[in-house]
Amino acid sequence: MRKNIVRLTLGVLLLALSFPAAAQQPAKIPRIGILNPTSSSFFLPRVEAFRQRLRELGYVEGKNILIEYRYAEGKFERLTDLAAELVQLKVDVIVTAGPGVLAAKKASTTIPIVFGAASDPVGAGIVSSLARPGGNITGLSNIAQDLDGKRLELLKEAFPKVARVASLRQSVRGGNPYLTEMEAAAKALGVKLLPLEVRSLDDFESAFAQAKREGAQALITNSGPLINTQQRQVLDFAAKNRLPAMYHSPEFVEAGGLMSYAPNYADLFRRAADFVDKILKGAKPADLPVEQPARFEFVINLKTAKQIGVTIPPNVLARADKVIK
């Protein structure tokens, strides 16, 4: 009898001691994986916008949220392994863009995936529809291929005498979705397009040599992480050959390019943080409609115009949303 009382007392004591220990267990800190096909330097403004919005939402990196960064540096064959690494780390959400979306989708059908920029998420089979994505993926579309005609129009308006435009584009499987839009605009404007397709980091030099051989008078770039990775090389080519150029991203103009017409990509990734916040609070990607850009910006760098010896007409300058002097 006495032994039973002692055992019961010890059992009650151990049970009582276990409650404070359980209460002291720290809550699981959410972990976000950022998977990007381009370089860390190019992607930095977008990451900073994403992190800033997270801070506004109450997330402090290292305290109540953790972020794992993975960059392919333009070597897309690495994306599959990098996505697998994030899955192995058991991240709660993967934030990605471009070909990183398909790599993440292949790596997991359960971990929520938010794309900060995707050209045609429905056509690429990433989501079922913009309104009802389905599955574990949602995010923001940059509707990039719909903007190429507008870019060519602005370039021609700024430089009416230009007749031969080199079009630097990233080669993709199954055909290039930008080609039809660009060719239609070129025909209407009386411009001859000189297609320059790049498939890897080694293709840029030969593409530039082709542009020179064919007498390119201007350059226009299409959206693509491979081109983003080689930003400096593209800018140097345009500057060295004094080619007026229209870029697909404002980051190129900030870095010394002449003009761009594009969504505000930093804003897209800022908005991606709201998707992450909703998911961490219990929302399902399948129920979060894909959003489209809220605004587009026409950016002109007058310093670059002076360096390459061109003048931007006043009527074109007046249309710019931002002018770098």
PDB file of C-alpha atoms in Angstrom:
ATOM      1  CA  MET A   1       0.000   0.000   0.000  1.00  0.00           C
ATOM      2  CA  ARG A   2       2.771   2.352   0.994  1.00  0.00           C
ATOM      3  CA  LYS A   3       4.681   1.549  -2.235  1.00  0.00           C
ATOM      4  CA  ASN A   4       1.596   2.323  -4.334  1.00  0.00           C
ATOM      5  CA  ILE A   5       1.195   5.710  -2.652  1.00  0.00           C
ATOM      6  CA  VAL A   6       4.846   6.535  -3.319  1.00  0.00           C
ATOM      7  CA  ARG A   7       4.530   5.494  -6.970  1.00  0.00           C
ATOM      8  CA  LEU A   8       1.342   7.538  -7.398  1.00  0.00           C
ATOM      9  CA  THR A   9       3.002  10.587  -5.832  1.00  0.00           C
ATOM     10  CA  LEU A  10       6.031  10.294  -8.108  1.00  0.00           C
ATOM     11  CA  GLY A  11       3.793   9.883 -11.140  1.00  0.00           C
ATOM     12  CA  VAL A  12       1.783  12.995 -10.292  1.00  0.00           C
ATOM     13  CA  LEU A  13       5.001  14.944  -9.683  1.00  0.00           C
ATOM     14  CA  LEU A  14       6.510  13.919 -13.018  1.00  0.00           C
ATOM     15  CA  LEU A  15       3.292  14.774 -14.818  1.00  0.00           C
ATOM     16  CA  ALA A  16       3.186  18.194 -13.186  1.00  0.00           C
ATOM     17  CA  LEU A  17       6.803  18.870 -14.116  1.00  0.00           C
ATOM     18  CA  SER A  18       6.133  17.975 -17.750  1.00  0.00           C
ATOM     19  CA  PHE A  19       3.600  20.789 -18.276  1.00  0.00           C
ATOM     20  CA  PRO A  20       5.999  23.724 -17.800  1.00  0.00           C
ATOM     21  CA  ALA A  21       8.537  21.978 -20.028  1.00  0.00           C
ATOM     22  CA  ALA A  22       5.963  21.601 -22.797  1.00  0.00           C
ATOM     23  CA  ALA A  23       4.854  25.187 -22.383  1.00  0.00           C
ATOM     24  CA  GLN A  24       8.427  26.362 -22.816  1.00  0.00           C
ATOM     25  CA  GLN A  25       8.859  24.628 -26.179  1.00  0.00           C
ATOM     26  CA  PRO A  26       9.408  27.383 -28.790  1.00  0.00           C
ATOM     27  CA  ALA A  27       6.868  27.719 -31.578  1.00  0.00           C
ATOM     28  CA  LYS A  28       8.004  26.539 -35.003  1.00  0.00           C
ATOM     29  CA  ILE A  29       9.458  29.427 -36.993  1.00  0.00           C
ATOM     30  CA  PRO A  30       8.132  29.527 -40.563  1.00  0.00           C
ATOM     31  CA  ARG A  31      10.791  28.992 -43.207  1.00  0.00           C
ATOM     32  CA  ILE A  32      10.599  30.504 -46.692  1.00  0.00           C
ATOM     33  CA  GLY A  33      12.658  29.269 -49.620  1.00  0.00           C
ATOM     34  CA  ILE A  34      13.621  31.736 -52.347  1.00  0.00           C
ATOM     35  CA  LEU A  35      14.526  30.005 -55.599  1.00  0.00           C
ATOM     36  CA  ASN A  36      15.742  32.244 -58.406  1.00  0.00           C
ATOM     37  CA  PRO A  37      17.184  31.414 -61.827  1.00  0.00           C
ATOM     38  CA  THR A  38      19.250  34.611 -62.048  1.00  0.00           C
ATOM     39  CA  SER A  39      22.094  36.101 -60.014  1.00  0.00           C
ATOM     40  CA  SER A  40      21.816  37.421 -56.482  1.00  0.00           C
ATOM     41  CA  SER A  41      23.019  40.859 -57.581  1.00  0.00           C
ATOM     42  CA  PHE A  42      20.341  41.277 -60.272  1.00  0.00           C
ATOM     43  CA  PHE A  43      17.602  39.919 -58.016  1.00  0.00           C
ATOM     44  CA  LEU A  44      18.571  42.027 -54.977  1.00  0.00           C
ATOM     45  CA  PRO A  45      16.037  44.900 -55.483  1.00  0.00           C
ATOM     46  CA  ARG A  46      13.216  42.385 -55.762  1.00  0.00           C
ATOM     47  CA  VAL A  47      14.329  40.466 -52.684  1.00  0.00           C
ATOM     48  CA  GLU A  48      14.630  43.702 -50.715  1.00  0.00           C
ATOM     49  CA  ALA A  49      11.092  44.718 -51.703  1.00  0.00           C
ATOM     50  CA  PHE A  50       9.846  41.279 -50.633  1.00  0.00           C
ATOM     51  CA  ARG A  51      11.660  41.454 -47.292  1.00  0.00           C
ATOM     52  CA  GLN A  52      10.511  45.015 -46.638  1.00  0.00           C
ATOM     53  CA  ARG A  53       6.884  44.015 -47.091  1.00  0.00           C
ATOM     54  CA  LEU A  54       7.385  41.042 -44.777  1.00  0.00           C
ATOM     55  CA  ARG A  55       8.696  43.445 -42.125  1.00  0.00           C
ATOM     56  CA  GLU A  56       5.625  45.632 -42.581  1.00  0.00           C
ATOM     57  CA  LEU A  57       3.504  42.532 -42.032  1.00  0.00           C
ATOM     58  CA  GLY A  58       5.303  41.838 -38.747  1.00  0.00           C
ATOM     59  CA  TYR A  59       7.886  39.276 -39.840  1.00  0.00           C
ATOM     60  CA  VAL A  60      11.446  39.787 -38.629  1.00  0.00           C
ATOM     61  CA  GLU A  61      14.014  37.656 -40.418  1.00  0.00           C
ATOM     62  CA  GLY A  62      15.917  35.478 -37.977  1.00  0.00           C
ATOM     63  CA  LYS A  63      13.333  35.959 -35.211  1.00  0.00           C
ATOM     64  CA  ASN A  64       9.883  34.895 -36.345  1.00  0.00           C
ATOM     65  CA  ILE A  65      10.705  33.912 -39.906  1.00  0.00           C
ATOM     66  CA  LEU A  66      13.650  32.260 -41.677  1.00  0.00           C
ATOM     67  CA  ILE A  67      14.585  32.655 -45.343  1.00  0.00           C
ATOM     68  CA  GLU A  68      16.681  30.214 -47.372  1.00  0.00           C
ATOM     69  CA  TYR A  69      18.187  31.674 -50.558  1.00  0.00           C
ATOM     70  CA  ARG A  70      19.058  29.621 -53.634  1.00  0.00           C
ATOM     71  CA  TYR A  71      20.318  31.183 -56.908  1.00  0.00           C
ATOM     72  CA  ALA A  72      21.015  29.314 -60.143  1.00  0.00           C
ATOM     73  CA  GLU A  73      23.160  32.163 -61.571  1.00  0.00           C
ATOM     74  CA  GLY A  74      21.719  31.533 -65.037  1.00  0.00           C
ATOM     75  CA  LYS A  75      22.564  27.799 -64.982  1.00  0.00           C
ATOM     76  CA  PHE A  76      19.043  26.478 -65.242  1.00  0.00           C
ATOM     77  CA  GLU A  77      20.135  22.872 -64.994  1.00  0.00           C
ATOM     78  CA  ARG A  78      20.829  23.599 -61.317  1.00  0.00           C
ATOM     79  CA  LEU A  79      17.238  24.593 -60.555  1.00  0.00           C
ATOM     80  CA  THR A  80      16.027  21.023 -60.046  1.00  0.00           C
ATOM     81  CA  ASP A  81      18.666  20.316 -57.405  1.00  0.00           C
ATOM     82  CA  LEU A  82      18.180  23.689 -55.721  1.00  0.00           C
ATOM     83  CA  ALA A  83      14.425  23.144 -55.529  1.00  0.00           C
ATOM     84  CA  ALA A  84      15.038  19.681 -54.063  1.00  0.00           C
ATOM     85  CA  GLU A  85      17.276  21.244 -51.399  1.00  0.00           C
ATOM     86  CA  LEU A  86      14.480  23.558 -50.312  1.00  0.00           C
ATOM     87  CA  VAL A  87      12.040  20.653 -50.158  1.00  0.00           C
ATOM     88  CA  GLN A  88      14.490  18.687 -47.998  1.00  0.00           C
ATOM     89  CA  LEU A  89      14.715  21.669 -45.654  1.00  0.00           C
ATOM     90  CA  LYS A  90      10.927  21.410 -45.277  1.00  0.00           C
ATOM     91  CA  VAL A  91      10.302  25.049 -46.092  1.00  0.00           C
ATOM     92  CA  ASP A  92       6.750  26.251 -45.574  1.00  0.00           C
ATOM     93  CA  VAL A  93       6.591  28.265 -48.816  1.00  0.00           C
ATOM     94  CA  ILE A  94       8.773  28.540 -51.946  1.00  0.00           C
ATOM     95  CA  VAL A  95       8.963  31.930 -53.678  1.00  0.00           C
ATOM     96  CA  THR A  96      10.320  31.796 -57.211  1.00  0.00           C
ATOM     97  CA  ALA A  97      10.089  33.134 -60.782  1.00  0.00           C
ATOM     98  CA  GLY A  98      10.605  32.114 -64.422  1.00  0.00           C
ATOM     99  CA  PRO A  99      11.811  28.523 -64.928  1.00  0.00           C
ATOM    100  CA  GLY A 100      12.174  28.235 -61.170  1.00  0.00           C
ATOM    101  CA  VAL A 101       8.396  27.800 -60.985  1.00  0.00           C
ATOM    102  CA  LEU A 102       8.416  24.581 -63.001  1.00  0.00           C
ATOM    103  CA  ALA A 103      11.432  23.291 -61.054  1.00  0.00           C
ATOM    104  CA  ALA A 104       9.628  23.936 -57.772  1.00  0.00           C
ATOM    105  CA  LYS A 105       6.440  22.359 -59.102  1.00  0.00           C
ATOM    106  CA  LYS A 106       8.375  19.248 -60.072  1.00  0.00           C
ATOM    107  CA  ALA A 107      10.027  19.096 -56.648  1.00  0.00           C
ATOM    108  CA  SER A 108       6.814  19.253 -54.620  1.00  0.00           C
ATOM    109  CA  THR A 109       3.073  19.001 -55.142  1.00  0.00           C
ATOM    110  CA  THR A 110       2.306  19.872 -51.508  1.00  0.00           C
ATOM    111  CA  ILE A 111       4.559  22.764 -50.429  1.00  0.00           C
ATOM    112  CA  PRO A 112       2.882  26.076 -51.362  1.00  0.00           C
ATOM    113  CA  ILE A 113       4.662  27.876 -54.217  1.00  0.00           C
ATOM    114  CA  VAL A 114       4.335  31.605 -54.925  1.00  0.00           C
ATOM    115  CA  PHE A 115       5.717  32.990 -58.184  1.00  0.00           C
ATOM    116  CA  GLY A 116       6.736  36.633 -58.113  1.00  0.00           C
ATOM    117  CA  ALA A 117       6.672  36.880 -61.891  1.00  0.00           C
ATOM    118  CA  ALA A 118       5.477  34.469 -64.583  1.00  0.00           C
ATOM    119  CA  SER A 119       4.806  35.383 -68.205  1.00  0.00           C
ATOM    120  CA  ASP A 120       1.980  32.980 -69.027  1.00  0.00           C
ATOM    121  CA  PRO A 121       1.168  30.782 -66.010  1.00  0.00           C
ATOM    122  CA  VAL A 122      -1.911  29.250 -67.649  1.00  0.00           C
ATOM    123  CA  GLY A 123      -0.267  28.549 -71.018  1.00  0.00           C
ATOM    124  CA  ALA A 124       2.782  27.073 -69.293  1.00  0.00           C
ATOM    125  CA  GLY A 125       0.585  24.684 -67.316  1.00  0.00           C
ATOM    126  CA  ILE A 126       1.560  26.208 -63.984  1.00  0.00           C
ATOM    127  CA  VAL A 127      -2.024  26.980 -62.903  1.00  0.00           C
ATOM    128  CA  SER A 128      -5.443  25.893 -64.158  1.00  0.00           C
ATOM    129  CA  SER A 129      -6.695  29.475 -64.470  1.00  0.00           C
ATOM    130  CA  LEU A 130      -5.879  32.909 -63.100  1.00  0.00           C
ATOM    131  CA  ALA A 131      -9.067  33.046 -61.032  1.00  0.00           C
ATOM    132  CA  ARG A 132      -8.818  29.490 -59.696  1.00  0.00           C
ATOM    133  CA  PRO A 133      -5.183  28.334 -59.779  1.00  0.00           C
ATOM    134  CA  GLY A 134      -5.808  24.888 -58.284  1.00  0.00           C
ATOM    135  CA  GLY A 135      -2.980  22.801 -56.856  1.00  0.00           C
ATOM    136  CA  ASN A 136      -0.235  24.264 -54.692  1.00  0.00           C
ATOM    137  CA  ILE A 137       0.833  27.233 -56.842  1.00  0.00           C
ATOM    138  CA  THR A 138      -0.255  30.868 -57.174  1.00  0.00           C
ATOM    139  CA  GLY A 139       1.357  34.289 -57.504  1.00  0.00           C
ATOM    140  CA  LEU A 140       1.715  37.195 -59.908  1.00  0.00           C
ATOM    141  CA  SER A 141       1.847  37.305 -63.692  1.00  0.00           C
ATOM    142  CA  ASN A 142       4.042  39.846 -65.474  1.00  0.00           C
ATOM    143  CA  ILE A 143       2.190  39.355 -68.808  1.00  0.00           C
ATOM    144  CA  ALA A 144       5.597  39.919 -70.431  1.00  0.00           C
ATOM    145  CA  GLN A 145       4.787  38.716 -73.925  1.00  0.00           C
ATOM    146  CA  ASP A 146       1.922  41.211 -74.256  1.00  0.00           C
ATOM    147  CA  LEU A 147       4.314  44.141 -73.793  1.00  0.00           C
ATOM    148  CA  ASP A 148       6.769  43.542 -76.630  1.00  0.00           C
ATOM    149  CA  GLY A 149       4.693  45.337 -79.236  1.00  0.00           C
ATOM    150  CA  LYS A 150       4.422  48.379 -76.969  1.00  0.00           C
ATOM    151  CA  ARG A 151       8.190  48.364 -76.381  1.00  0.00           C
ATOM    152  CA  LEU A 152       8.877  48.329 -80.100  1.00  0.00           C
ATOM    153  CA  GLU A 153       6.393  51.161 -80.655  1.00  0.00           C
ATOM    154  CA  LEU A 154       8.120  53.343 -78.057  1.00  0.00           C
ATOM    155  CA  LEU A 155      11.537  52.559 -79.506  1.00  0.00           C
ATOM    156  CA  LYS A 156      10.400  53.478 -83.016  1.00  0.00           C
ATOM    157  CA  GLU A 157       8.706  56.650 -81.758  1.00  0.00           C
ATOM    158  CA  ALA A 158      11.913  57.741 -80.057  1.00  0.00           C
ATOM    159  CA  PHE A 159      14.070  56.868 -83.090  1.00  0.00           C
ATOM    160  CA  PRO A 160      11.929  57.071 -86.241  1.00  0.00           C
ATOM    161  CA  LYS A 161      14.845  56.382 -88.607  1.00  0.00           C
ATOM    162  CA  VAL A 162      15.605  52.990 -87.069  1.00  0.00           C
ATOM    163  CA  ALA A 163      14.727  50.240 -89.550  1.00  0.00           C
ATOM    164  CA  ARG A 164      16.688  47.187 -88.325  1.00  0.00           C
ATOM    165  CA  VAL A 165      16.209  46.132 -84.710  1.00  0.00           C
ATOM    166  CA  ALA A 166      18.106  43.268 -83.065  1.00  0.00           C
ATOM    167  CA  SER A 167      15.710  41.321 -80.844  1.00  0.00           C
ATOM    168  CA  LEU A 168      17.591  39.498 -78.078  1.00  0.00           C
ATOM    169  CA  ARG A 169      15.446  36.698 -76.736  1.00  0.00           C
ATOM    170  CA  GLN A 170      15.877  33.586 -74.681  1.00  0.00           C
ATOM    171  CA  SER A 171      15.187  30.369 -76.568  1.00  0.00           C
ATOM    172  CA  VAL A 172      12.471  28.247 -75.001  1.00  0.00           C
ATOM    173  CA  ARG A 173      11.119  24.797 -75.756  1.00  0.00           C
ATOM    174  CA  GLY A 174       7.950  24.618 -77.777  1.00  0.00           C
ATOM    175  CA  GLY A 175       8.498  27.891 -79.606  1.00  0.00           C
ATOM    176  CA  ASN A 176       8.890  31.460 -78.478  1.00  0.00           C
ATOM    177  CA  PRO A 177       5.657  33.092 -77.202  1.00  0.00           C
ATOM    178  CA  TYR A 178       7.084  36.561 -77.806  1.00  0.00           C
ATOM    179  CA  LEU A 179       7.695  36.099 -81.516  1.00  0.00           C
ATOM    180  CA  THR A 180       4.147  36.623 -82.835  1.00  0.00           C
ATOM    181  CA  GLU A 181       3.605  39.815 -80.854  1.00  0.00           C
ATOM    182  CA  MET A 182       6.951  41.247 -81.924  1.00  0.00           C
ATOM    183  CA  GLU A 183       6.570  40.352 -85.600  1.00  0.00           C
ATOM    184  CA  ALA A 184       3.089  41.855 -85.810  1.00  0.00           C
ATOM    185  CA  ALA A 185       4.299  45.120 -84.293  1.00  0.00           C
ATOM    186  CA  ALA A 186       7.408  45.166 -86.494  1.00  0.00           C
ATOM    187  CA  LYS A 187       5.339  44.711 -89.653  1.00  0.00           C
ATOM    188  CA  ALA A 188       2.996  47.540 -88.686  1.00  0.00           C
ATOM    189  CA  LEU A 189       5.919  49.845 -87.921  1.00  0.00           C
ATOM    190  CA  GLY A 190       7.948  48.969 -90.999  1.00  0.00           C
ATOM    191  CA  VAL A 191      10.785  47.532 -88.925  1.00  0.00           C
ATOM    192  CA  LYS A 192      12.875  44.488 -89.790  1.00  0.00           C
ATOM    193  CA  LEU A 193      13.529  42.289 -86.762  1.00  0.00           C
ATOM    194  CA  LEU A 194      16.883  40.557 -86.442  1.00  0.00           C
ATOM    195  CA  PRO A 195      16.207  37.646 -84.037  1.00  0.00           C
ATOM    196  CA  LEU A 196      19.093  36.823 -81.687  1.00  0.00           C
ATOM    197  CA  GLU A 197      18.302  33.672 -79.711  1.00  0.00           C
ATOM    198  CA  VAL A 198      20.382  32.583 -76.730  1.00  0.00           C
ATOM    199  CA  ARG A 199      20.127  29.176 -75.102  1.00  0.00           C
ATOM    200  CA  SER A 200      23.048  29.343 -72.672  1.00  0.00           C
ATOM    201  CA  LEU A 201      25.579  31.743 -71.193  1.00  0.00           C
ATOM    202  CA  ASP A 202      27.970  30.885 -74.036  1.00  0.00           C
ATOM    203  CA  ASP A 203      25.650  32.177 -76.780  1.00  0.00           C
ATOM    204  CA  PHE A 204      25.821  35.900 -76.103  1.00  0.00           C
ATOM    205  CA  GLU A 205      29.058  36.699 -77.897  1.00  0.00           C
ATOM    206  CA  SER A 206      27.938  34.988 -81.092  1.00  0.00           C
ATOM    207  CA  ALA A 207      24.533  36.706 -80.856  1.00  0.00           C
ATOM    208  CA  PHE A 208      26.182  40.116 -80.604  1.00  0.00           C
ATOM    209  CA  ALA A 209      28.486  39.319 -83.506  1.00  0.00           C
ATOM    210  CA  GLN A 210      25.409  38.403 -85.559  1.00  0.00           C
ATOM    211  CA  ALA A 211      23.765  41.737 -84.698  1.00  0.00           C
ATOM    212  CA  LYS A 212      26.810  43.615 -85.961  1.00  0.00           C
ATOM    213  CA  ARG A 213      27.015  41.553 -89.166  1.00  0.00           C
ATOM    214  CA  GLU A 214      23.369  42.202 -89.962  1.00  0.00           C
ATOM    215  CA  GLY A 215      23.625  45.945 -89.387  1.00  0.00           C
ATOM    216  CA  ALA A 216      21.437  46.335 -86.311  1.00  0.00           C
ATOM    217  CA  GLN A 217      20.522  49.971 -85.637  1.00  0.00           C
ATOM    218  CA  ALA A 218      18.878  49.364 -82.256  1.00  0.00           C
ATOM    219  CA  LEU A 219      18.386  46.635 -79.671  1.00  0.00           C
ATOM    220  CA  ILE A 220      15.336  45.321 -77.865  1.00  0.00           C
ATOM    221  CA  THR A 221      15.420  42.606 -75.209  1.00  0.00           C
ATOM    222  CA  ASN A 222      12.719  40.129 -74.270  1.00  0.00           C
ATOM    223  CA  SER A 223      12.032  38.991 -70.733  1.00  0.00           C
ATOM    224  CA  GLY A 224      14.155  36.044 -69.638  1.00  0.00           C
ATOM    225  CA  PRO A 225      16.253  35.056 -66.622  1.00  0.00           C
ATOM    226  CA  LEU A 226      19.183  34.115 -68.850  1.00  0.00           C
ATOM    227  CA  ILE A 227      19.287  37.664 -70.235  1.00  0.00           C
ATOM    228  CA  ASN A 228      18.886  39.064 -66.722  1.00  0.00           C
ATOM    229  CA  THR A 229      21.913  37.093 -65.577  1.00  0.00           C
ATOM    230  CA  GLN A 230      24.017  38.621 -68.362  1.00  0.00           C
ATOM    231  CA  GLN A 231      22.810  42.156 -67.722  1.00  0.00           C
ATOM    232  CA  ARG A 232      26.277  43.706 -67.689  1.00  0.00           C
ATOM    233  CA  GLN A 233      27.337  42.002 -70.909  1.00  0.00           C
ATOM    234  CA  VAL A 234      24.176  43.166 -72.701  1.00  0.00           C
ATOM    235  CA  LEU A 235      24.545  46.744 -71.471  1.00  0.00           C
ATOM    236  CA  ASP A 236      28.212  46.863 -72.470  1.00  0.00           C
ATOM    237  CA  PHE A 237      27.392  45.658 -75.986  1.00  0.00           C
ATOM    238  CA  ALA A 238      24.755  48.367 -76.480  1.00  0.00           C
ATOM    239  CA  ALA A 239      27.032  51.085 -75.087  1.00  0.00           C
ATOM    240  CA  LYS A 240      30.103  50.039 -77.054  1.00  0.00           C
ATOM    241  CA  ASN A 241      28.158  49.997 -80.323  1.00  0.00           C
ATOM    242  CA  ARG A 242      26.117  53.114 -79.471  1.00  0.00           C
ATOM    243  CA  LEU A 243      22.851  51.277 -80.000  1.00  0.00           C
ATOM    244  CA  PRO A 244      19.656  52.823 -78.636  1.00  0.00           C
ATOM    245  CA  ALA A 245      18.070  50.008 -76.655  1.00  0.00           C
ATOM    246  CA  MET A 246      14.714  49.184 -75.137  1.00  0.00           C
ATOM    247  CA  TYR A 247      14.870  46.745 -72.217  1.00  0.00           C
ATOM    248  CA  HIS A 248      12.310  44.470 -70.627  1.00  0.00           C
ATOM    249  CA  SER A 249      13.173  45.446 -67.068  1.00  0.00           C
ATOM    250  CA  PRO A 250      13.797  48.760 -65.243  1.00  0.00           C
ATOM    251  CA  GLU A 251      16.829  47.205 -63.525  1.00  0.00           C
ATOM    252  CA  PHE A 252      18.646  47.446 -66.849  1.00  0.00           C
ATOM    253  CA  VAL A 253      18.018  51.187 -67.067  1.00  0.00           C
ATOM    254  CA  GLU A 254      19.014  51.716 -63.448  1.00  0.00           C
ATOM    255  CA  ALA A 255      22.285  49.948 -64.309  1.00  0.00           C
ATOM    256  CA  GLY A 256      22.976  52.161 -67.342  1.00  0.00           C
ATOM    257  CA  GLY A 257      20.572  51.075 -70.089  1.00  0.00           C
ATOM    258  CA  LEU A 258      18.685  53.623 -72.192  1.00  0.00           C
ATOM    259  CA  MET A 259      14.971  52.795 -71.879  1.00  0.00           C
ATOM    260  CA  SER A 260      12.568  50.210 -70.491  1.00  0.00           C
ATOM    261  CA  TYR A 261       8.852  49.595 -70.471  1.00  0.00           C
ATOM    262  CA  ALA A 262       7.772  46.986 -67.975  1.00  0.00           C
ATOM    263  CA  PRO A 263       5.871  46.172 -64.827  1.00  0.00           C
ATOM    264  CA  ASN A 264       7.467  47.319 -61.615  1.00  0.00           C
ATOM    265  CA  TYR A 265       9.070  43.996 -60.699  1.00  0.00           C
ATOM    266  CA  ALA A 266      10.022  45.121 -57.221  1.00  0.00           C
ATOM    267  CA  ASP A 267       6.335  45.877 -56.658  1.00  0.00           C
ATOM    268  CA  LEU A 268       5.378  42.389 -57.882  1.00  0.00           C
ATOM    269  CA  PHE A 269       7.703  40.758 -55.368  1.00  0.00           C
ATOM    270  CA  ARG A 270       6.479  43.104 -52.677  1.00  0.00           C
ATOM    271  CA  ARG A 271       2.979  41.846 -53.372  1.00  0.00           C
ATOM    272  CA  ALA A 272       4.280  38.263 -53.314  1.00  0.00           C
ATOM    273  CA  ALA A 273       4.952  38.786 -49.612  1.00  0.00           C
ATOM    274  CA  ASP A 274       1.211  39.263 -49.074  1.00  0.00           C
ATOM    275  CA  PHE A 275       0.592  35.869 -50.686  1.00  0.00           C
ATOM    276  CA  VAL A 276       3.141  34.315 -48.332  1.00  0.00           C
ATOM    277  CA  ASP A 277       1.513  35.989 -45.328  1.00  0.00           C
ATOM    278  CA  LYS A 278      -1.919  34.636 -46.274  1.00  0.00           C
ATOM    279  CA  ILE A 279      -0.543  31.129 -46.811  1.00  0.00           C
ATOM    280  CA  LEU A 280       1.284  31.109 -43.485  1.00  0.00           C
ATOM    281  CA  LYS A 281      -2.004  32.100 -41.858  1.00  0.00           C
ATOM    282  CA  GLY A 282      -3.794  29.130 -43.391  1.00  0.00           C
ATOM    283  CA  ALA A 283      -4.887  30.127 -46.898  1.00  0.00           C
ATOM    284  CA  LYS A 284      -4.464  27.579 -49.682  1.00  0.00           C
ATOM    285  CA  PRO A 285      -2.705  28.578 -52.940  1.00  0.00           C
ATOM    286  CA  ALA A 286      -5.557  26.983 -54.906  1.00  0.00           C
ATOM    287  CA  ASP A 287      -7.924  29.588 -53.446  1.00  0.00           C
ATOM    288  CA  LEU A 288      -5.726  32.649 -54.077  1.00  0.00           C
ATOM    289  CA  PRO A 289      -6.290  34.076 -57.586  1.00  0.00           C
ATOM    290  CA  VAL A 290      -3.235  34.935 -59.663  1.00  0.00           C
ATOM    291  CA  GLU A 291      -2.792  38.710 -59.780  1.00  0.00           C
ATOM    292  CA  GLN A 292      -1.550  40.834 -62.672  1.00  0.00           C
ATOM    293  CA  PRO A 293       0.627  43.955 -62.614  1.00  0.00           C
ATOM    294  CA  ALA A 294      -1.013  47.018 -61.114  1.00  0.00           C
ATOM    295  CA  ARG A 295       1.163  49.435 -63.062  1.00  0.00           C
ATOM    296  CA  PHE A 296       3.679  49.686 -65.884  1.00  0.00           C
ATOM    297  CA  GLU A 297       6.562  52.126 -66.066  1.00  0.00           C
ATOM    298  CA  PHE A 298       8.360  53.776 -68.948  1.00  0.00           C
ATOM    299  CA  VAL A 299      11.863  54.663 -67.744  1.00  0.00           C
ATOM    300  CA  ILE A 300      14.470  56.707 -69.625  1.00  0.00           C
ATOM    301  CA  ASN A 301      18.118  57.255 -68.731  1.00  0.00           C
ATOM    302  CA  LEU A 302      19.252  60.630 -70.126  1.00  0.00           C
ATOM    303  CA  LYS A 303      22.806  60.078 -68.907  1.00  0.00           C
ATOM    304  CA  THR A 304      23.041  57.046 -71.178  1.00  0.00           C
ATOM    305  CA  ALA A 305      21.455  58.956 -74.073  1.00  0.00           C
ATOM    306  CA  LYS A 306      24.209  61.543 -73.798  1.00  0.00           C
ATOM    307  CA  GLN A 307      26.929  58.883 -73.577  1.00  0.00           C
ATOM    308  CA  ILE A 308      25.859  57.115 -76.774  1.00  0.00           C
ATOM    309  CA  GLY A 309      25.107  60.364 -78.587  1.00  0.00           C
ATOM    310  CA  VAL A 310      21.338  60.177 -79.076  1.00  0.00           C
ATOM    311  CA  THR A 311      18.529  62.612 -78.298  1.00  0.00           C
ATOM    312  CA  ILE A 312      15.170  61.587 -76.870  1.00  0.00           C
ATOM    313  CA  PRO A 313      12.365  63.635 -78.514  1.00  0.00           C
ATOM    314  CA  PRO A 314      10.407  65.855 -76.088  1.00  0.00           C
ATOM    315  CA  ASN A 315       7.106  64.086 -76.851  1.00  0.00           C
ATOM    316  CA  VAL A 316       8.642  60.723 -75.851  1.00  0.00           C
ATOM    317  CA  LEU A 317      10.350  62.187 -72.812  1.00  0.00           C
ATOM    318  CA  ALA A 318       7.038  63.627 -71.648  1.00  0.00           C
ATOM    319  CA  ARG A 319       5.545  60.114 -71.558  1.00  0.00           C
ATOM    320  CA  ALA A 320       8.211  58.738 -69.225  1.00  0.00           C
ATOM    321  CA  ASP A 321       7.186  57.754 -65.711  1.00  0.00           C
ATOM    322  CA  LYS A 322      10.759  58.123 -64.516  1.00  0.00           C
ATOM    323  CA  VAL A 323      13.730  59.976 -65.979  1.00  0.00           C
ATOM    324  CA  ILE A 324      17.283  59.354 -64.802  1.00  0.00           C
ATOM    325  CA  LYS A 325      19.419  62.474 -65.286  1.00  0.00           C
TER     326      LYS A 325
END
